[in-house]
XYZ file of C-alpha atoms in Angstrom:
124
model
C 146.326 80.656 115.037
C 145.172 80.159 118.341
C 143.777 82.686 120.572
C 143.760 82.548 124.783
C 139.880 83.834 125.772
C 141.504 86.840 127.137
C 143.172 88.002 124.264
C 140.306 87.367 122.068
C 138.326 90.850 122.106
C 141.898 92.181 121.464
C 142.465 90.322 118.228
C 138.772 91.400 116.771
C 139.044 94.927 117.467
C 142.793 94.905 115.556
C 141.406 92.570 112.187
C 137.900 94.763 111.983
C 140.115 97.704 111.914
C 142.321 96.220 109.484
C 139.219 95.124 107.732
C 137.700 99.261 108.045
C 141.179 100.464 107.000
C 141.501 97.880 103.664
C 137.845 98.775 102.896
C 137.981 102.678 103.191
C 141.879 102.268 101.483
C 139.507 99.952 98.249
C 136.829 102.811 98.146
C 139.107 106.300 98.331
C 141.190 104.514 95.049
C 137.745 103.224 92.800
C 136.100 106.392 93.978
C 139.165 108.869 92.762
C 138.577 106.760 89.394
C 135.354 106.904 88.850
C 134.458 110.545 89.919
C 137.752 110.945 87.325
C 135.365 108.839 84.389
C 132.650 111.076 85.731
C 134.054 114.229 85.298
C 135.116 113.120 81.053
C 132.595 112.018 80.581
C 130.882 115.173 81.512
C 133.068 116.839 79.180
C 131.510 114.965 76.112
C 128.194 115.514 76.807
C 128.042 119.128 78.090
C 126.039 121.440 76.026
C 128.829 122.796 73.432
C 128.239 126.202 72.056
C 132.143 128.311 72.869
C 133.585 125.234 74.527
C 134.271 126.847 77.872
C 130.792 125.192 80.045
C 132.251 121.873 78.989
C 135.566 122.172 79.736
C 135.229 123.263 83.194
C 134.076 120.127 84.615
C 136.885 119.569 86.808
C 137.150 117.601 90.272
C 137.313 118.307 93.979
C 138.505 116.243 96.296
C 137.831 116.115 99.926
C 139.860 114.839 102.418
C 138.372 113.507 105.937
C 140.364 111.647 108.743
C 139.141 108.078 109.455
C 136.720 107.849 106.814
C 136.688 107.271 102.486
C 137.908 110.580 100.404
C 134.867 112.944 99.602
C 135.419 113.338 95.142
C 133.368 116.242 93.991
C 132.790 116.940 90.140
C 131.928 120.382 89.891
C 131.979 122.920 86.514
C 135.082 125.512 87.704
C 134.327 127.935 85.099
C 130.954 128.378 84.598
C 129.130 126.912 87.809
C 125.775 129.089 87.460
C 125.422 127.959 83.649
C 125.041 123.653 84.946
C 121.187 124.274 86.331
C 119.814 126.853 83.382
C 121.396 124.496 80.848
C 119.882 121.398 83.070
C 116.565 122.744 83.469
C 116.172 125.241 81.233
C 114.784 128.653 81.964
C 112.762 131.978 81.550
C 113.574 133.984 78.377
C 114.314 137.983 79.000
C 111.037 138.754 75.912
C 108.917 135.672 77.177
C 108.816 131.996 76.785
C 111.316 129.403 78.687
C 114.647 127.877 77.221
C 114.056 123.908 77.046
C 116.723 122.072 79.131
C 119.120 119.512 78.219
C 120.112 117.250 81.034
C 123.337 116.309 80.561
C 124.226 116.142 84.236
C 121.563 113.583 85.729
C 122.501 110.642 83.532
C 126.516 110.982 84.237
C 124.953 111.218 88.031
C 123.295 107.976 87.637
C 126.219 106.207 86.453
C 128.465 107.787 89.032
C 126.729 106.933 91.081
C 125.504 103.304 90.120
C 129.459 102.147 89.431
C 130.486 103.650 92.754
C 127.585 101.665 95.151
C 129.008 98.576 92.904
C 132.636 99.871 93.749
C 131.342 99.869 97.501
C 129.989 96.554 97.728
C 133.190 94.901 95.701
C 134.782 96.442 98.510
C 133.018 95.099 101.126
C 132.854 91.941 99.737
C 136.729 91.395 99.431
């Protein structure tokens, strides 16, 4: 394919736009998959007393024009328990309840998987 020198900048800008669009689509696709896996993993590994807390993990998406979609994993049923269960808390009569880290390991897995997906999308 031959390009005249006066059209080179326009052609390069168009190719870069197409590349950015392909990367953004790949990140949206992989981000949704990884976020769903993260929410499912949190449902498995969360402390279960009545089961409502562990069943409450869900995914929220925020679409932004021109940018990859944000995927937010949160607990819709009992959001106030997440910090208390993860880090522990004081008891009413004195003493402390030991924390049960269940969010941090899943967060690390999700972040590592997403970074790998970003690197793969950029290489393509």
